[in-house]
Amino acid sequence: GYLTIKICKERPLVHNRIPLTPWARAFSLFRPLGNHDFRVMFLARFLMQMGILTVQEYMVYFLKDAVRDFTLFGSRVTDDAGQAVLVIFLPMLIASLISACIAGVYSDRSGQRKLVVYVSGVIMMLSCVLFAFTRYFTLAFCVAIIFGSGYGAFSVIEWAMATDLLPNPDDFAKDMGVWSLALVLPQVISGKVASAVLETFNDLGPKDLYLGFSMIFVLALIFFIIGTVYIKKIQSIS
């Protein structure tokens, strides 16, 4: 925070804004959603984050109940699911960092932001399909790296697209706050939705199939498909 204050230079306001009444201020929070492209991007981000959080939040339970044997390339790395998640998440984060840098540079140079979203969405879809049928830790480890590459690319481009689509220069800070709701709301909702799916399908199939976890990844797959396709509706970005 200190470095941001010292290094980032603010552009001073060139005019004084008329104070808003409390009702007008409350109404202004929803004004950016009246912009078609911003609204589409908001909903697309909401869906994609629902998929991402569904995968991430239930990974530890998936490893604990469905995988159980944490042998990586012939060597047992741990007996604890919590530590196994760290083993998987570290390369996932590294892959996401690398893909974010590559996707950001490519998007800025080519201007093809939608293309990056499509590719990253397909990568995460493929990862969900593989996770749904994975019961081996080594394979889960490899799939997590694939998922991370898609996640990183999407994460950097969604922010770039959001800044491109902000409708009013005078309300950038407020509108970015509204934009952040597309990340916050899935954090509240995704766990409850995935939990209901897990309990429902675990009761339907044989216990050793762990059908509930497969259906959780199918649920994430559906979110990714709808969110990725919905991006096509944005008109002002190529």
C-alpha positions as CSV (number, residue, x, y, z in Angstrom):
1,G,0.0,0.0,0.0
2,Y,2.8,2.4,0.9
3,L,4.6,1.8,-2.4
4,T,1.3,2.3,-4.3
5,I,0.8,5.7,-2.7
6,K,4.4,6.9,-3.3
7,I,4.9,5.5,-6.8
8,C,1.5,5.7,-8.5
9,K,0.7,9.3,-9.5
10,E,-3.0,10.3,-9.4
11,R,-4.7,12.5,-12.0
12,P,-6.3,15.4,-10.2
13,L,-10.0,16.1,-10.8
14,V,-10.4,18.9,-13.4
15,H,-13.8,19.9,-12.1
16,N,-15.9,19.8,-8.9
17,R,-18.6,17.2,-8.9
18,I,-22.1,18.0,-7.7
19,P,-22.7,16.1,-4.4
20,L,-25.2,13.3,-4.8
21,T,-28.2,12.6,-2.5
22,P,-28.1,9.3,-0.6
23,W,-30.6,7.8,-3.0
24,A,-28.8,9.0,-6.1
25,R,-25.5,7.7,-4.7
26,A,-27.1,4.2,-4.1
27,F,-28.6,4.2,-7.6
28,S,-25.3,5.1,-9.1
29,L,-23.8,1.8,-7.9
30,F,-25.9,-0.1,-10.4
31,R,-25.4,2.4,-13.3
32,P,-22.4,0.7,-14.9
33,L,-24.5,-2.5,-15.2
34,G,-26.7,-0.5,-17.6
35,N,-23.9,-0.6,-20.1
36,H,-24.4,-3.7,-22.3
37,D,-20.7,-4.7,-22.6
38,F,-19.9,-4.1,-19.0
39,R,-22.9,-6.1,-17.9
40,V,-21.9,-9.0,-20.2
41,M,-18.4,-9.0,-18.9
42,F,-19.7,-8.8,-15.3
43,L,-21.9,-11.9,-15.8
44,A,-19.2,-13.8,-17.7
45,R,-16.7,-13.1,-14.9
46,F,-19.2,-14.3,-12.4
47,L,-19.7,-17.6,-14.2
48,M,-16.0,-18.2,-14.7
49,Q,-15.3,-17.4,-11.1
50,M,-18.0,-19.9,-10.1
51,G,-16.2,-22.5,-12.0
52,I,-12.7,-21.6,-10.7
53,L,-13.8,-21.5,-7.1
54,T,-15.7,-24.8,-7.5
55,V,-12.5,-26.5,-8.5
56,Q,-10.2,-24.8,-6.0
57,E,-12.3,-25.0,-2.9
58,Y,-13.1,-28.7,-3.3
59,M,-9.7,-29.8,-4.3
60,V,-8.6,-30.8,-0.8
61,Y,-11.8,-32.9,-0.3
62,F,-11.3,-34.5,-3.7
63,L,-7.8,-35.5,-2.9
64,K,-8.7,-36.7,0.6
65,D,-11.7,-38.8,-0.4
66,A,-11.3,-39.8,-4.0
67,V,-7.5,-39.9,-4.6
68,R,-6.2,-40.8,-1.1
69,D,-2.8,-42.2,-2.3
70,F,-0.5,-39.2,-2.7
71,T,2.2,-40.9,-4.8
72,L,3.8,-38.5,-7.3
73,F,5.8,-40.1,-10.1
74,G,6.5,-43.2,-8.0
75,S,7.4,-41.4,-4.7
76,R,5.0,-40.9,-1.9
77,V,5.1,-37.2,-1.0
78,T,2.8,-37.0,1.9
79,D,0.0,-38.7,3.8
80,D,-2.0,-35.6,4.5
81,A,-4.5,-34.2,2.0
82,G,-3.8,-30.6,3.1
83,Q,-0.1,-30.9,2.2
84,A,-1.1,-32.7,-1.0
85,V,-3.1,-29.6,-2.0
86,L,0.0,-27.5,-1.5
87,V,2.0,-29.9,-3.7
88,I,-0.6,-29.4,-6.5
89,F,-1.2,-25.7,-6.0
90,L,2.4,-24.6,-6.2
91,P,3.0,-25.7,-9.8
92,M,-0.5,-24.5,-10.6
93,L,0.3,-21.0,-9.4
94,I,3.7,-21.1,-11.3
95,A,1.9,-22.1,-14.5
96,S,-0.7,-19.4,-14.0
97,L,2.0,-16.8,-13.5
98,I,3.7,-17.8,-16.7
99,S,0.5,-18.0,-18.8
100,A,-0.6,-14.6,-17.4
101,C,2.6,-12.9,-18.6
102,I,2.4,-14.6,-22.0
103,A,-1.4,-13.9,-22.4
104,G,-1.0,-10.3,-21.4
105,V,1.8,-9.5,-23.8
106,Y,0.0,-11.3,-26.7
107,S,-3.2,-9.6,-26.0
108,D,-1.6,-6.1,-25.9
109,R,0.3,-6.7,-29.1
110,S,-2.4,-8.4,-31.1
111,G,-5.5,-6.8,-29.5
112,Q,-7.2,-10.2,-29.5
113,R,-8.6,-10.2,-26.0
114,K,-11.5,-12.5,-26.7
115,L,-9.3,-15.1,-28.3
116,V,-7.3,-15.4,-25.1
117,V,-10.5,-15.8,-23.1
118,Y,-11.7,-18.6,-25.5
119,V,-8.4,-20.5,-25.3
120,S,-8.1,-20.2,-21.5
121,G,-11.7,-21.2,-21.2
122,V,-11.2,-24.3,-23.3
123,I,-8.1,-25.2,-21.3
124,M,-10.0,-25.0,-18.0
125,M,-12.9,-27.0,-19.6
126,L,-10.4,-29.8,-20.6
127,S,-9.0,-29.8,-17.1
128,C,-12.4,-30.3,-15.6
129,V,-13.1,-33.3,-17.8
130,L,-9.8,-34.8,-16.8
131,F,-10.3,-34.1,-13.1
132,A,-13.7,-35.8,-13.3
133,F,-12.1,-39.1,-14.2
134,T,-8.9,-38.7,-12.3
135,R,-8.2,-40.9,-9.2
136,Y,-4.4,-40.8,-9.4
137,F,-2.3,-38.1,-7.7
138,T,0.3,-37.9,-10.5
139,L,-2.4,-37.3,-13.1
140,A,-4.1,-34.8,-10.8
141,F,-0.8,-33.0,-10.4
142,C,-0.4,-32.7,-14.2
143,V,-4.0,-31.7,-14.8
144,A,-3.6,-29.0,-12.1
145,I,-0.7,-27.5,-14.1
146,I,-2.9,-27.4,-17.2
147,F,-5.7,-25.8,-15.2
148,G,-3.3,-23.2,-13.8
149,S,-2.2,-22.2,-17.3
150,G,-5.8,-21.5,-18.3
151,Y,-6.6,-19.8,-15.0
152,G,-3.7,-17.4,-15.3
153,A,-4.4,-16.4,-18.8
154,F,-8.1,-15.7,-18.1
155,S,-7.3,-13.8,-14.8
156,V,-5.1,-11.2,-16.5
157,I,-7.3,-10.7,-19.5
158,E,-10.5,-10.3,-17.5
159,W,-9.0,-7.3,-15.7
160,A,-7.7,-5.9,-19.0
161,M,-11.2,-6.2,-20.6
162,A,-12.8,-4.7,-17.5
163,T,-10.7,-1.6,-17.7
164,D,-11.4,-1.3,-21.4
165,L,-15.2,-1.5,-20.7
166,L,-15.5,1.0,-17.8
167,P,-18.3,3.3,-19.0
168,N,-17.6,6.6,-17.2
169,P,-14.1,8.0,-16.6
170,D,-15.4,10.0,-13.6
171,D,-16.5,6.8,-11.9
172,F,-13.6,4.4,-12.5
173,A,-13.0,3.6,-8.8
174,K,-16.7,3.0,-8.0
175,D,-17.3,1.0,-11.1
176,M,-14.3,-1.3,-10.4
177,G,-15.8,-1.8,-7.0
178,V,-19.0,-3.0,-8.7
179,W,-16.9,-5.1,-10.9
180,S,-15.3,-6.8,-7.9
181,L,-18.7,-8.1,-6.9
182,A,-18.4,-10.6,-9.7
183,L,-15.5,-12.1,-7.7
184,V,-17.0,-11.7,-4.3
185,L,-20.5,-13.2,-5.0
186,P,-19.1,-16.6,-6.2
187,Q,-17.1,-16.9,-3.0
188,V,-20.4,-16.8,-1.1
189,I,-22.4,-18.9,-3.5
190,S,-20.1,-21.5,-5.1
191,G,-19.4,-23.5,-2.0
192,K,-23.1,-24.0,-1.2
193,V,-24.0,-25.0,-4.8
194,A,-21.1,-27.5,-5.0
195,S,-21.9,-28.9,-1.6
196,A,-25.5,-29.7,-2.7
197,V,-24.2,-31.3,-5.9
198,L,-21.6,-33.4,-4.0
199,E,-24.1,-34.7,-1.4
200,T,-26.8,-35.4,-4.0
201,F,-24.6,-37.5,-6.4
202,N,-22.6,-39.2,-3.7
203,D,-25.9,-40.7,-2.5
204,L,-26.9,-41.9,-6.0
205,G,-23.9,-43.9,-7.1
206,P,-21.6,-46.6,-5.5
207,K,-19.4,-45.2,-2.8
208,D,-16.1,-46.2,-4.5
209,L,-17.0,-44.2,-7.7
210,Y,-17.1,-40.9,-5.8
211,L,-19.7,-39.7,-8.3
212,G,-20.2,-36.5,-6.4
213,F,-16.7,-35.3,-7.1
214,S,-17.0,-36.1,-10.8
215,M,-20.2,-34.1,-10.9
216,I,-18.6,-31.1,-9.1
217,F,-16.1,-30.9,-12.0
218,V,-18.9,-31.3,-14.5
219,L,-20.6,-28.4,-12.7
220,A,-17.4,-26.3,-13.1
221,L,-17.3,-27.4,-16.7
222,I,-20.8,-26.0,-17.3
223,F,-19.9,-22.7,-15.7
224,F,-16.8,-22.4,-17.9
225,I,-18.8,-23.2,-21.1
226,I,-21.5,-20.7,-20.4
227,G,-19.0,-18.0,-19.3
228,T,-16.7,-18.5,-22.2
229,V,-19.5,-18.5,-24.8
230,Y,-21.1,-15.4,-23.2
231,I,-18.0,-13.4,-23.9
232,K,-19.0,-13.4,-27.6
233,K,-21.8,-10.9,-26.8
234,I,-19.3,-8.2,-26.0
235,Q,-19.4,-5.8,-29.0
236,S,-16.7,-3.2,-28.4
237,I,-13.7,-5.6,-27.9
238,S,-12.3,-7.9,-30.5
